[in-house]
């Protein structure tokens, strides 16, 4: 594989995976699903921290959270340590949806990896994790 094209290939893979996710009946965007999953792993997280994790602008996340709150999937609660801040929490209605999201992620993963051996898939994942780490901690070359 020509490494010069890796960015284009990764972008295209993401586009194709998103297209496959859009076939699901979750009734939410992939970004909304990601936000729910992140909140489930870090209940009480502040919006600014979640926006950073999702790599989106805080105002964009605010609209996304407004929709999830209107759908009664997430609620904002005052932070007991800082009255100006609010933490994000899943509602009971969101919990069954997380199972559906997990099943959908697994379905798309199986499609994407269907012709790879376990060893190939594991090596690819290790390489992608290393690339992620390199870029996350980059001070530029």
XYZ file of C-alpha atoms in Angstrom:
141
model
C 0.000 0.000 0.000
C 1.241 3.460 -0.749
C 1.421 5.322 2.551
C 1.096 8.633 0.714
C -2.594 7.835 0.248
C -3.334 6.715 3.812
C -5.289 9.850 4.731
C -7.527 9.512 1.694
C -8.054 5.811 2.380
C -8.906 6.356 6.052
C -11.302 9.175 5.153
C -13.015 6.964 2.586
C -13.285 4.075 5.052
C -14.898 6.404 7.604
C -17.341 7.650 4.959
C -18.280 4.082 4.014
C -18.687 3.052 7.649
C -20.923 6.067 8.308
C -23.008 5.141 5.286
C -23.372 1.619 6.661
C -24.295 2.962 10.128
C -26.952 5.155 8.533
C -28.792 1.988 7.473
C -29.556 1.261 11.130
C -32.839 2.025 12.834
C -31.279 3.798 15.812
C -33.040 7.053 14.975
C -29.957 9.143 15.658
C -26.865 10.375 13.909
C -23.514 8.640 14.370
C -22.307 11.721 16.311
C -25.275 11.497 18.695
C -24.527 7.801 19.211
C -20.846 8.586 19.890
C -21.843 11.247 22.412
C -24.105 8.784 24.243
C -21.344 6.191 24.384
C -18.822 8.734 25.711
C -21.293 9.947 28.362
C -21.947 6.330 29.378
C -18.210 5.864 29.981
C -17.809 9.181 31.828
C -21.090 10.065 33.517
C -20.956 13.548 34.960
C -18.639 14.757 32.203
C -18.893 18.453 31.425
C -19.922 19.551 27.953
C -16.622 21.272 27.221
C -14.697 18.063 27.978
C -17.078 16.012 25.837
C -16.739 18.484 22.949
C -12.977 18.076 23.206
C -13.261 14.271 23.178
C -15.540 14.384 20.130
C -13.350 17.040 18.482
C -16.271 19.382 17.831
C -16.989 22.967 18.824
C -18.781 23.448 22.175
C -21.694 25.242 20.463
C -22.144 22.279 18.100
C -22.157 19.915 21.063
C -24.647 22.119 22.908
C -27.147 21.683 20.063
C -26.464 17.948 19.955
C -26.998 17.629 23.725
C -30.146 19.782 23.481
C -31.564 17.202 21.051
C -30.520 14.239 23.215
C -32.075 15.973 26.244
C -35.280 16.684 24.295
C -35.373 12.967 23.423
C -34.934 12.254 27.158
C -31.701 10.332 26.632
C -29.351 12.691 28.492
C -29.854 15.118 31.324
C -27.790 17.994 32.602
C -27.256 18.112 36.352
C -25.563 20.868 38.348
C -22.008 20.080 39.345
C -21.925 19.992 43.169
C -18.387 21.429 43.163
C -19.092 24.288 40.743
C -22.558 25.839 40.578
C -21.789 27.347 37.179
C -21.094 23.965 35.570
C -23.303 21.055 34.608
C -22.498 17.389 34.196
C -24.060 15.092 31.621
C -25.809 11.898 32.670
C -27.655 9.172 30.811
C -31.309 8.620 31.564
C -32.836 5.186 32.047
C -34.307 5.502 28.540
C -30.801 5.694 27.037
C -29.506 2.440 28.498
C -31.332 0.039 26.140
C -30.245 2.238 23.248
C -26.595 1.662 24.190
C -27.120 -2.068 23.611
C -28.514 -1.303 20.150
C -25.557 0.979 19.418
C -23.142 -1.789 20.477
C -24.892 -4.277 18.187
C -24.788 -1.806 15.305
C -21.081 -1.116 15.845
C -20.451 -4.868 15.893
C -22.469 -5.360 12.671
C -20.499 -2.698 10.796
C -17.194 -3.956 12.223
C -17.955 -7.469 10.951
C -18.691 -6.133 7.475
C -15.510 -4.043 7.433
C -13.290 -6.898 8.641
C -15.007 -9.813 6.885
C -12.067 -10.820 4.651
C -9.314 -10.243 7.206
C -7.843 -12.914 9.424
C -7.879 -12.244 13.161
C -4.130 -11.653 12.984
C -4.499 -9.099 10.170
C -7.310 -7.311 12.006
C -5.302 -7.184 15.243
C -2.167 -5.878 13.487
C -4.222 -3.215 11.718
C -5.840 -2.137 14.990
C -2.449 -1.933 16.702
C -1.095 0.191 13.846
C -4.128 2.501 13.929
C -3.835 2.894 17.706
C -0.173 3.805 17.317
C -1.038 6.339 14.597
C -3.735 7.792 16.867
C -1.237 8.120 19.696
C 1.372 9.678 17.412
C -1.061 12.293 16.139
C -2.593 12.954 19.567
C 0.804 13.735 21.044
C 2.366 15.341 17.992
C 4.385 18.489 18.302
C 4.908 18.336 14.521
C 8.025 17.057 12.851
